[in-house]
PDB file of C-alpha atoms and ligand atoms in Angstrom:
ATOM      1  CA  MET N   1     -68.879 -87.104 175.717  1.00 55.00           C
ATOM      2  CA  ASP N   2     -69.638 -89.025 172.564  1.00 66.00           C
ATOM      3  CA  LYS N   3     -66.546 -88.545 170.394  1.00 75.00           C
ATOM      4  CA  LYS N   4     -68.249 -88.919 167.005  1.00 81.00           C
ATOM      5  CA  ALA N   5     -66.361 -86.091 165.325  1.00 88.00           C
ATOM      6  CA  LYS N   6     -62.920 -87.231 166.455  1.00 89.00           C
ATOM      7  CA  LYS N   7     -62.184 -89.215 163.306  1.00 90.00           C
ATOM      8  CA  LEU N   8     -62.569 -86.021 161.237  1.00 92.00           C
ATOM      9  CA  PHE N   9     -60.090 -84.021 163.297  1.00 95.00           C
ATOM     10  CA  ASP N  10     -57.730 -86.457 164.982  1.00 95.00           C
ATOM     11  CA  GLY N  11     -54.085 -85.355 164.623  1.00 96.00           C
ATOM     12  CA  ARG N  12     -54.882 -82.122 162.786  1.00 97.00           C
ATOM     13  CA  GLU N  13     -53.273 -78.773 163.645  1.00 97.00           C
ATOM     14  CA  ALA N  14     -55.257 -75.697 164.628  1.00 97.00           C
ATOM     15  CA  VAL N  15     -54.219 -72.144 165.401  1.00 96.00           C
ATOM     16  CA  ILE N  16     -55.850 -70.324 168.279  1.00 94.00           C
ATOM     17  CA  ALA N  17     -56.057 -66.556 167.916  1.00 91.00           C
ATOM     18  CA  THR N  18     -55.262 -65.416 171.422  1.00 82.00           C
ATOM     19  CA  MET N  19     -52.561 -63.820 173.487  1.00 74.00           C
ATOM     20  CA  HIS N  20     -54.444 -64.065 176.755  1.00 82.00           C
ATOM     21  CA  LYS N  21     -53.681 -67.687 177.597  1.00 89.00           C
ATOM     22  CA  LYS N  22     -57.153 -68.908 176.637  1.00 92.00           C
ATOM     23  CA  GLU N  23     -55.428 -71.941 175.115  1.00 93.00           C
ATOM     24  CA  GLU N  24     -54.874 -73.180 178.672  1.00 94.00           C
ATOM     25  CA  VAL N  25     -58.559 -74.138 178.925  1.00 96.00           C
ATOM     26  CA  ILE N  26     -59.409 -74.590 175.232  1.00 97.00           C
ATOM     27  CA  ALA N  27     -56.479 -76.739 174.042  1.00 96.00           C
ATOM     28  CA  PRO N  28     -56.798 -79.683 176.487  1.00 97.00           C
ATOM     29  CA  ILE N  29     -60.517 -80.075 175.682  1.00 97.00           C
ATOM     30  CA  LEU N  30     -60.047 -79.996 171.905  1.00 97.00           C
ATOM     31  CA  LYS N  31     -57.121 -82.408 172.227  1.00 96.00           C
ATOM     32  CA  SER N  32     -58.908 -84.984 174.367  1.00 96.00           C
ATOM     33  CA  GLU N  33     -62.333 -84.738 172.698  1.00 95.00           C
ATOM     34  CA  LEU N  34     -61.319 -84.242 169.053  1.00 95.00           C
ATOM     35  CA  GLY N  35     -57.594 -85.054 168.859  1.00 96.00           C
ATOM     36  CA  ILE N  36     -56.748 -81.538 167.616  1.00 97.00           C
ATOM     37  CA  ASN N  37     -53.257 -80.133 168.285  1.00 97.00           C
ATOM     38  CA  ILE N  38     -53.306 -76.435 169.123  1.00 95.00           C
ATOM     39  CA  THR N  39     -50.679 -73.885 168.088  1.00 92.00           C
ATOM     40  CA  VAL N  40     -50.515 -70.425 169.628  1.00 90.00           C
ATOM     41  CA  PRO N  41     -49.021 -67.743 167.392  1.00 84.00           C
ATOM     42  CA  HIS N  42     -46.052 -65.889 168.916  1.00 76.00           C
ATOM     43  CA  GLU N  43     -46.825 -62.544 167.391  1.00 71.00           C
ATOM     44  CA  PHE N  44     -50.589 -62.443 167.572  1.00 66.00           C
ATOM     45  CA  ASN N  45     -51.816 -59.139 168.967  1.00 68.00           C
ATOM     46  CA  SER N  46     -55.534 -59.640 169.528  1.00 63.00           C
ATOM     47  CA  ASP N  47     -55.790 -56.131 171.025  1.00 67.00           C
ATOM     48  CA  VAL N  48     -55.890 -54.589 167.563  1.00 66.00           C
ATOM     49  CA  PHE N  49     -59.312 -56.241 167.235  1.00 66.00           C
ATOM     50  CA  GLY N  50     -60.736 -54.343 170.193  1.00 65.00           C
ATOM     51  CA  THR N  51     -60.134 -54.347 173.919  1.00 67.00           C
ATOM     52  CA  PHE N  52     -62.315 -54.265 176.990  1.00 62.00           C
ATOM     53  CA  THR N  53     -60.828 -50.934 177.994  1.00 64.00           C
ATOM     54  CA  ASN N  54     -62.007 -49.440 174.706  1.00 60.00           C
ATOM     55  CA  GLU N  55     -58.713 -47.889 173.517  1.00 57.00           C
ATOM     56  CA  VAL N  56     -59.515 -49.719 170.298  1.00 55.00           C
ATOM     57  CA  GLU N  57     -63.150 -49.801 169.357  1.00 54.00           C
ATOM     58  CA  ARG N  58     -64.424 -53.339 168.980  1.00 55.00           C
ATOM     59  CA  MET N  59     -65.050 -54.335 165.395  1.00 49.00           C
ATOM     60  CA  GLY N  60     -68.591 -55.476 164.769  1.00 62.00           C
ATOM     61  CA  ASP N  61     -70.320 -57.924 167.068  1.00 84.00           C
ATOM     62  CA  GLN N  62     -68.725 -60.840 168.886  1.00 88.00           C
ATOM     63  CA  LEU N  63     -69.006 -63.282 166.008  1.00 91.00           C
ATOM     64  CA  GLU N  64     -67.608 -60.829 163.476  1.00 90.00           C
ATOM     65  CA  ALA N  65     -64.724 -59.975 165.798  1.00 88.00           C
ATOM     66  CA  ALA N  66     -63.940 -63.680 166.242  1.00 92.00           C
ATOM     67  CA  ARG N  67     -64.102 -64.264 162.469  1.00 94.00           C
ATOM     68  CA  LYS N  68     -61.573 -61.496 161.835  1.00 91.00           C
ATOM     69  CA  LYS N  69     -59.171 -62.904 164.435  1.00 91.00           C
ATOM     70  CA  VAL N  70     -59.454 -66.420 162.998  1.00 94.00           C
ATOM     71  CA  GLU N  71     -58.901 -65.159 159.473  1.00 93.00           C
ATOM     72  CA  VAL N  72     -55.684 -63.337 160.416  1.00 91.00           C
ATOM     73  CA  ALA N  73     -54.358 -66.177 162.578  1.00 92.00           C
ATOM     74  CA  MET N  74     -54.968 -68.726 159.789  1.00 94.00           C
ATOM     75  CA  LEU N  75     -53.263 -66.502 157.254  1.00 91.00           C
ATOM     76  CA  GLN N  76     -50.238 -65.957 159.508  1.00 89.00           C
ATOM     77  CA  SER N  77     -49.905 -69.622 160.480  1.00 91.00           C
ATOM     78  CA  GLY N  78     -50.850 -71.254 157.189  1.00 93.00           C
ATOM     79  CA  LEU N  79     -53.091 -73.657 159.116  1.00 95.00           C
ATOM     80  CA  ASN N  80     -56.571 -74.598 157.939  1.00 96.00           C
ATOM     81  CA  ILE N  81     -58.278 -74.738 161.324  1.00 97.00           C
ATOM     82  CA  GLY N  82     -58.641 -71.512 163.287  1.00 97.00           C
ATOM     83  CA  ILE N  83     -60.166 -70.859 166.690  1.00 97.00           C
ATOM     84  CA  ALA N  84     -60.996 -67.619 168.480  1.00 95.00           C
ATOM     85  CA  SER N  85     -63.046 -66.655 171.491  1.00 94.00           C
ATOM     86  CA  GLU N  86     -64.834 -63.437 172.337  1.00 93.00           C
ATOM     87  CA  GLY N  87     -66.413 -62.318 175.560  1.00 92.00           C
ATOM     88  CA  SER N  88     -68.770 -59.507 176.355  1.00 91.00           C
ATOM     89  CA  PHE N  89     -69.893 -58.103 179.698  1.00 91.00           C
ATOM     90  CA  GLY N  90     -72.796 -55.962 180.694  1.00 87.00           C
ATOM     91  CA  PRO N  91     -75.951 -55.853 182.754  1.00 86.00           C
ATOM     92  CA  HIS N  92     -77.998 -59.024 183.199  1.00 86.00           C
ATOM     93  CA  PRO N  93     -80.888 -59.085 180.663  1.00 83.00           C
ATOM     94  CA  ILE N  94     -83.495 -59.538 183.426  1.00 84.00           C
ATOM     95  CA  PHE N  95     -81.811 -58.513 186.693  1.00 84.00           C
ATOM     96  CA  SER N  96     -80.160 -55.380 185.365  1.00 83.00           C
ATOM     97  CA  PHE N  97     -78.338 -54.647 188.644  1.00 85.00           C
ATOM     98  CA  ALA N  98     -76.361 -57.900 188.246  1.00 90.00           C
ATOM     99  CA  PRO N  99     -73.523 -58.368 185.742  1.00 92.00           C
ATOM    100  CA  PHE N 100     -73.701 -60.823 182.866  1.00 92.00           C
ATOM    101  CA  ASN N 101     -71.089 -62.550 180.696  1.00 93.00           C
ATOM    102  CA  ARG N 102     -71.538 -63.918 177.173  1.00 93.00           C
ATOM    103  CA  GLU N 103     -68.715 -66.049 175.822  1.00 94.00           C
ATOM    104  CA  LEU N 104     -68.476 -67.234 172.262  1.00 94.00           C
ATOM    105  CA  ILE N 105     -65.927 -69.577 170.731  1.00 95.00           C
ATOM    106  CA  LEU N 106     -65.599 -69.838 166.969  1.00 96.00           C
ATOM    107  CA  PHE N 107     -64.190 -72.841 165.128  1.00 97.00           C
ATOM    108  CA  VAL N 108     -63.397 -72.556 161.424  1.00 97.00           C
ATOM    109  CA  ASP N 109     -62.206 -75.467 159.306  1.00 97.00           C
ATOM    110  CA  LYS N 110     -61.284 -74.481 155.736  1.00 96.00           C
ATOM    111  CA  ASP N 111     -60.776 -78.092 154.613  1.00 94.00           C
ATOM    112  CA  LEU N 112     -64.290 -79.150 155.612  1.00 92.00           C
ATOM    113  CA  ASP N 113     -65.755 -75.707 154.854  1.00 93.00           C
ATOM    114  CA  LEU N 114     -67.169 -75.541 158.345  1.00 94.00           C
ATOM    115  CA  GLU N 115     -67.938 -72.760 160.800  1.00 95.00           C
ATOM    116  CA  LEU N 116     -69.224 -73.693 164.255  1.00 95.00           C
ATOM    117  CA  THR N 117     -69.730 -71.701 167.421  1.00 94.00           C
ATOM    118  CA  GLY N 118     -69.894 -72.627 171.075  1.00 94.00           C
ATOM    119  CA  TYR N 119     -71.701 -70.322 173.438  1.00 93.00           C
ATOM    120  CA  VAL N 120     -72.413 -69.676 177.082  1.00 95.00           C
ATOM    121  CA  ALA N 121     -74.230 -66.823 178.791  1.00 93.00           C
ATOM    122  CA  ASN N 122     -74.618 -66.528 182.538  1.00 94.00           C
ATOM    123  CA  GLY N 123     -74.285 -64.302 185.566  1.00 94.00           C
ATOM    124  CA  ASN N 124     -71.126 -66.028 186.774  1.00 95.00           C
ATOM    125  CA  THR N 125     -68.784 -63.048 186.473  1.00 95.00           C
ATOM    126  CA  ASN N 126     -67.059 -60.574 188.776  1.00 96.00           C
ATOM    127  CA  TYR N 127     -67.363 -57.782 186.193  1.00 95.00           C
ATOM    128  CA  ALA N 128     -67.481 -54.574 188.259  1.00 95.00           C
ATOM    129  CA  GLN N 129     -66.030 -51.087 188.511  1.00 96.00           C
ATOM    130  CA  LYS N 130     -65.782 -48.317 191.063  1.00 97.00           C
ATOM    131  CA  GLU N 131     -64.625 -44.757 191.463  1.00 97.00           C
ATOM    132  CA  VAL N 132     -62.307 -44.540 194.475  1.00 97.00           C
ATOM    133  CA  GLY N 133     -60.761 -41.739 196.498  1.00 96.00           C
ATOM    134  CA  SER N 134     -57.883 -43.646 198.043  1.00 96.00           C
ATOM    135  CA  PHE N 135     -55.757 -46.764 197.844  1.00 97.00           C
ATOM    136  CA  GLU N 136     -57.644 -48.247 200.844  1.00 97.00           C
ATOM    137  CA  GLU N 137     -60.950 -47.856 199.041  1.00 97.00           C
ATOM    138  CA  ALA N 138     -59.482 -49.397 195.893  1.00 98.00           C
ATOM    139  CA  TYR N 139     -58.110 -52.333 197.882  1.00 98.00           C
ATOM    140  CA  GLU N 140     -61.490 -52.937 199.571  1.00 98.00           C
ATOM    141  CA  PHE N 141     -63.136 -53.031 196.147  1.00 98.00           C
ATOM    142  CA  ALA N 142     -60.400 -55.277 194.752  1.00 98.00           C
ATOM    143  CA  LYS N 143     -60.870 -57.804 197.535  1.00 97.00           C
ATOM    144  CA  THR N 144     -64.602 -58.060 196.769  1.00 97.00           C
ATOM    145  CA  ILE N 145     -63.870 -59.160 193.182  1.00 97.00           C
ATOM    146  CA  GLY N 146     -61.294 -61.791 194.136  1.00 97.00           C
ATOM    147  CA  PHE N 147     -58.008 -59.854 193.979  1.00 98.00           C
ATOM    148  CA  PRO N 148     -55.181 -60.816 193.681  1.00 97.00           C
ATOM    149  CA  GLU N 149     -56.166 -64.095 191.936  1.00 97.00           C
ATOM    150  CA  HIS N 150     -58.303 -61.820 189.740  1.00 98.00           C
ATOM    151  CA  GLY N 151     -56.507 -58.806 188.308  1.00 97.00           C
ATOM    152  CA  VAL N 152     -57.735 -55.221 188.254  1.00 98.00           C
ATOM    153  CA  ILE N 153     -57.248 -52.194 186.049  1.00 98.00           C
ATOM    154  CA  VAL N 154     -56.738 -48.668 187.391  1.00 98.00           C
ATOM    155  CA  LYS N 155     -57.658 -45.727 185.184  1.00 97.00           C
ATOM    156  CA  LYS N 156     -57.588 -41.965 185.527  1.00 97.00           C
ATOM    157  CA  ASN N 157     -61.377 -41.909 185.055  1.00 96.00           C
ATOM    158  CA  ALA N 158     -64.230 -44.080 183.764  1.00 95.00           C
ATOM    159  CA  THR N 159     -64.114 -42.899 180.181  1.00 94.00           C
ATOM    160  CA  THR N 160     -60.453 -42.405 179.329  1.00 95.00           C
ATOM    161  CA  THR N 161     -59.090 -44.208 176.274  1.00 92.00           C
ATOM    162  CA  ASP N 162     -55.555 -42.836 176.629  1.00 94.00           C
ATOM    163  CA  GLN N 163     -53.016 -45.685 177.056  1.00 92.00           C
ATOM    164  CA  ASN N 164     -51.041 -43.515 179.494  1.00 94.00           C
ATOM    165  CA  GLU N 165     -54.058 -43.218 181.784  1.00 96.00           C
ATOM    166  CA  ILE N 166     -54.812 -46.963 181.981  1.00 97.00           C
ATOM    167  CA  ILE N 167     -52.801 -49.413 184.088  1.00 97.00           C
ATOM    168  CA  LYS N 168     -53.730 -53.027 183.393  1.00 96.00           C
ATOM    169  CA  GLY N 169     -53.015 -56.462 184.804  1.00 96.00           C
ATOM    170  CA  ILE N 170     -52.549 -55.413 188.436  1.00 98.00           C
ATOM    171  CA  THR N 171     -52.237 -58.486 190.683  1.00 97.00           C
ATOM    172  CA  ASP N 172     -50.256 -57.273 193.676  1.00 97.00           C
ATOM    173  CA  VAL N 173     -50.985 -54.831 196.459  1.00 98.00           C
ATOM    174  CA  ASN N 174     -47.952 -52.601 195.962  1.00 98.00           C
ATOM    175  CA  ARG N 175     -48.654 -52.108 192.300  1.00 98.00           C
ATOM    176  CA  LEU N 176     -52.286 -51.356 193.132  1.00 98.00           C
ATOM    177  CA  ARG N 177     -51.178 -48.706 195.652  1.00 98.00           C
ATOM    178  CA  ASP N 178     -48.724 -47.121 193.184  1.00 97.00           C
ATOM    179  CA  SER N 179     -51.297 -47.147 190.395  1.00 97.00           C
ATOM    180  CA  VAL N 180     -54.040 -45.478 192.416  1.00 98.00           C
ATOM    181  CA  THR N 181     -51.601 -42.911 193.824  1.00 97.00           C
ATOM    182  CA  THR N 182     -50.415 -42.048 190.304  1.00 96.00           C
ATOM    183  CA  PHE N 183     -53.834 -40.566 189.632  1.00 97.00           C
ATOM    184  CA  THR N 184     -54.945 -39.394 193.088  1.00 96.00           C
ATOM    185  CA  GLN N 185     -51.835 -37.201 193.413  1.00 95.00           C
ATOM    186  CA  SER N 186     -53.295 -34.731 190.958  1.00 95.00           C
ATOM    187  CA  GLN N 187     -57.070 -35.308 191.289  1.00 97.00           C
ATOM    188  CA  PRO N 188     -59.546 -36.482 193.970  1.00 97.00           C
ATOM    189  CA  THR N 189     -60.395 -39.890 192.490  1.00 97.00           C
ATOM    190  CA  ALA N 190     -59.240 -42.776 190.351  1.00 97.00           C
ATOM    191  CA  PHE N 191     -61.273 -45.515 188.661  1.00 97.00           C
ATOM    192  CA  VAL N 192     -60.807 -49.230 189.391  1.00 98.00           C
ATOM    193  CA  GLU N 193     -62.311 -52.090 187.436  1.00 97.00           C
ATOM    194  CA  THR N 194     -61.978 -55.852 187.023  1.00 97.00           C
ATOM    195  CA  ASP N 195     -59.447 -56.935 184.389  1.00 96.00           C
ATOM    196  CA  MET N 196     -61.606 -59.121 182.166  1.00 95.00           C
ATOM    197  CA  ARG N 197     -58.767 -60.523 180.043  1.00 93.00           C
ATOM    198  CA  ALA N 198     -58.861 -64.292 180.402  1.00 93.00           C
ATOM    199  CA  MET N 199     -55.453 -64.753 182.048  1.00 94.00           C
ATOM    200  CA  TYR N 200     -56.328 -62.197 184.733  1.00 96.00           C
ATOM    201  CA  ASN N 201     -59.790 -63.586 185.342  1.00 96.00           C
ATOM    202  CA  PRO N 202     -60.216 -67.230 186.422  1.00 96.00           C
ATOM    203  CA  ILE N 203     -64.028 -66.858 186.550  1.00 96.00           C
ATOM    204  CA  ARG N 204     -64.073 -65.813 182.913  1.00 96.00           C
ATOM    205  CA  MET N 205     -61.700 -68.666 182.105  1.00 96.00           C
ATOM    206  CA  SER N 206     -64.284 -71.104 183.535  1.00 97.00           C
ATOM    207  CA  ASN N 207     -66.953 -69.651 181.220  1.00 97.00           C
ATOM    208  CA  ILE N 208     -64.603 -69.982 178.236  1.00 97.00           C
ATOM    209  CA  LYS N 209     -64.299 -73.631 179.229  1.00 97.00           C
ATOM    210  CA  LEU N 210     -68.108 -74.020 179.225  1.00 97.00           C
ATOM    211  CA  ALA N 211     -68.330 -72.381 175.787  1.00 96.00           C
ATOM    212  CA  THR N 212     -65.652 -74.806 174.539  1.00 97.00           C
ATOM    213  CA  LEU N 213     -67.639 -77.775 175.872  1.00 97.00           C
ATOM    214  CA  ASP N 214     -70.728 -76.426 174.090  1.00 96.00           C
ATOM    215  CA  LEU N 215     -68.673 -76.206 170.873  1.00 96.00           C
ATOM    216  CA  VAL N 216     -67.475 -79.804 171.259  1.00 96.00           C
ATOM    217  CA  SER N 217     -71.006 -81.119 171.825  1.00 94.00           C
ATOM    218  CA  LYS N 218     -72.179 -79.322 168.652  1.00 93.00           C
ATOM    219  CA  MET N 219     -69.221 -80.759 166.734  1.00 94.00           C
ATOM    220  CA  ASN N 220     -70.147 -84.228 167.929  1.00 94.00           C
ATOM    221  CA  SER N 221     -73.689 -83.804 166.659  1.00 94.00           C
ATOM    222  CA  LEU N 222     -73.294 -85.160 163.117  1.00 94.00           C
ATOM    223  CA  CYS N 223     -75.817 -84.699 160.321  1.00 95.00           C
ATOM    224  CA  PRO N 224     -77.638 -88.032 159.791  1.00 95.00           C
ATOM    225  CA  ASN N 225     -77.640 -87.363 156.046  1.00 96.00           C
ATOM    226  CA  CYS N 226     -74.069 -86.192 155.236  1.00 94.00           C
ATOM    227  CA  GLN N 227     -72.192 -86.768 158.551  1.00 93.00           C
ATOM    228  CA  THR N 228     -71.053 -83.126 158.764  1.00 94.00           C
ATOM    229  CA  PRO N 229     -70.464 -81.930 162.348  1.00 95.00           C
ATOM    230  CA  GLY N 230     -72.722 -79.214 163.699  1.00 94.00           C
ATOM    231  CA  PHE N 231     -76.217 -80.656 163.262  1.00 94.00           C
ATOM    232  CA  GLU N 232     -77.577 -77.820 165.376  1.00 91.00           C
ATOM    233  CA  VAL N 233     -80.890 -76.878 166.900  1.00 92.00           C
ATOM    234  CA  ILE N 234     -82.194 -74.002 164.786  1.00 92.00           C
ATOM    235  CA  GLU N 235     -85.686 -73.724 166.208  1.00 94.00           C
ATOM    236  CA  VAL N 236     -87.547 -74.696 169.351  1.00 94.00           C
ATOM    237  CA  LYS N 237     -91.356 -74.709 169.390  1.00 95.00           C
ATOM    238  CA  LYS N 238     -93.003 -74.131 172.728  1.00 95.00           C
ATOM    239  CA  GLY N 239     -96.271 -75.662 173.859  1.00 95.00           C
ATOM    240  CA  LEU N 240     -95.558 -78.798 175.900  1.00 96.00           C
ATOM    241  CA  PRO N 241     -98.952 -79.574 177.520  1.00 96.00           C
ATOM    242  CA  CYS N 242     -99.365 -79.143 181.256  1.00 96.00           C
ATOM    243  CA  HIS N 243     -99.399 -82.376 183.192  1.00 94.00           C
ATOM    244  CA  LEU N 244    -102.418 -81.253 185.202  1.00 95.00           C
ATOM    245  CA  CYS N 245    -104.735 -79.327 182.849  1.00 95.00           C
ATOM    246  CA  GLY N 246    -103.330 -80.104 179.390  1.00 95.00           C
ATOM    247  CA  PHE N 247    -102.961 -76.457 178.386  1.00 95.00           C
ATOM    248  CA  PRO N 248     -99.878 -75.621 176.289  1.00 96.00           C
ATOM    249  CA  THR N 249     -97.003 -74.159 178.341  1.00 95.00           C
ATOM    250  CA  ASN N 250     -93.856 -72.264 177.346  1.00 92.00           C
ATOM    251  CA  MET N 251     -91.811 -75.442 177.709  1.00 94.00           C
ATOM    252  CA  PRO N 252     -90.401 -76.910 174.446  1.00 95.00           C
ATOM    253  CA  LEU N 253     -92.725 -79.229 172.530  1.00 96.00           C
ATOM    254  CA  LEU N 254     -90.379 -79.899 169.650  1.00 96.00           C
ATOM    255  CA  GLN N 255     -87.042 -78.856 168.258  1.00 95.00           C
ATOM    256  CA  ILE N 256     -85.708 -78.721 164.738  1.00 95.00           C
ATOM    257  CA  ASN N 257     -82.082 -79.515 163.923  1.00 95.00           C
ATOM    258  CA  GLU N 258     -80.579 -78.464 160.606  1.00 95.00           C
ATOM    259  CA  CYS N 259     -77.337 -79.274 158.829  1.00 94.00           C
ATOM    260  CA  LYS N 260     -75.461 -76.171 157.739  1.00 88.00           C
ATOM    261  CA  LYS N 261     -74.051 -77.984 154.741  1.00 91.00           C
ATOM    262  CA  CYS N 262     -76.817 -80.087 153.135  1.00 93.00           C
ATOM    263  CA  LYS N 263     -79.748 -78.328 154.876  1.00 95.00           C
ATOM    264  CA  HIS N 264     -81.165 -81.669 156.026  1.00 97.00           C
ATOM    265  CA  GLN N 265     -83.668 -81.122 158.840  1.00 97.00           C
ATOM    266  CA  LYS N 266     -84.899 -83.321 161.633  1.00 96.00           C
ATOM    267  CA  GLU N 267     -87.809 -82.662 163.967  1.00 96.00           C
ATOM    268  CA  THR N 268     -87.646 -84.060 167.481  1.00 95.00           C
ATOM    269  CA  LYS N 269     -90.828 -84.080 169.520  1.00 96.00           C
ATOM    270  CA  TYR N 270     -90.474 -83.828 173.320  1.00 95.00           C
ATOM    271  CA  PRO N 271     -86.775 -82.795 173.166  1.00 92.00           C
ATOM    272  CA  ASN N 272     -86.423 -82.976 176.946  1.00 88.00           C
ATOM    273  CA  GLY N 273     -87.814 -86.501 177.064  1.00 92.00           C
ATOM    274  CA  ASN N 274     -91.056 -85.565 178.847  1.00 92.00           C
ATOM    275  CA  LYS N 275     -94.496 -85.594 177.212  1.00 95.00           C
ATOM    276  CA  HIS N 276     -95.972 -83.227 179.800  1.00 96.00           C
ATOM    277  CA  ALA N 277     -94.791 -80.101 181.590  1.00 95.00           C
ATOM    278  CA  ASP N 278     -94.698 -79.684 185.326  1.00 94.00           C
ATOM    279  CA  PRO N 279     -97.707 -77.526 186.409  1.00 94.00           C
ATOM    280  CA  THR N 280     -95.181 -75.039 187.865  1.00 93.00           C
ATOM    281  CA  TYR N 281     -94.610 -73.860 184.277  1.00 92.00           C
ATOM    282  CA  CYS N 282     -98.331 -73.629 183.473  1.00 94.00           C
ATOM    283  CA  ASN N 283     -99.982 -70.207 183.195  1.00 92.00           C
ATOM    284  CA  VAL N 284    -103.364 -71.730 184.028  1.00 93.00           C
ATOM    285  CA  CYS N 285    -102.391 -73.838 187.055  1.00 93.00           C
ATOM    286  CA  ASN N 286     -99.653 -71.485 188.285  1.00 88.00           C
ATOM    287  CA  PRO N 287    -100.429 -67.997 186.985  1.00 82.00           C
TER     288      PRO N 287
HETATM  289 ZN1   ZN Z   1     -75.876 -82.705 156.183  1.00 56.64          ZN
HETATM  290 ZN1   ZN Z   2    -102.010 -76.491 183.892  1.00 56.64          ZN
END
């Protein structure tokens, strides 16, 4: 990667608002690409900002939640760079039977008055849940999502928000058996789901890494006018002509980058380097 932004950040300290070991993937990238040293707060309880198991309702959307975490972590640490990441899980926007993960990483630098986000969204997730009637059924489910490398959560039922009815971070068979039995002693079923917290979910950790790489590439895109990092694509115009018939396709014809600070804009025609689209993407040639 082109390390253009490194001179702005080299040797600076940043606080990362996490208690789920996300620093294990984020810190090495920010260190090698930007020279930033990462501190993890000892007392930071990110669960008060909302959890996947919904005991605490999530505050606002992903970006707002990340902003609140960063704000608190910066205040507590006295550092001027704060980082937080937020994930969300749900049905795939097109293939609704498949799960989908969106990961966002927020970078705030008070000294440079800068807020940048890295982002990834894909179907690479084991996000799943199941109602089970026995330990054996729970174990079968757990194996399909990658247990025990991936942790699971056992709950009394799908909707409970009572801390006493939710057992998290299960990564061994005996604890899984005990947890399921706790609930199936007094009722026919228990509810098992993937633990989506980063340290219990290596697949999610790999998406957090991709979001971090996206952040770094945005940071290394400097404004040609004022050299501020984060000269981001704000608009893409479709209409790249078909190679065969010349009709406009849905492929990008041009993109516009804008600086968040000085508002300088730059238009780039043929952002993918090609002046024509493959006929596969043409509604006339390939309806
Ligand atoms: Zn600028
Ligand atoms: Zn065509």
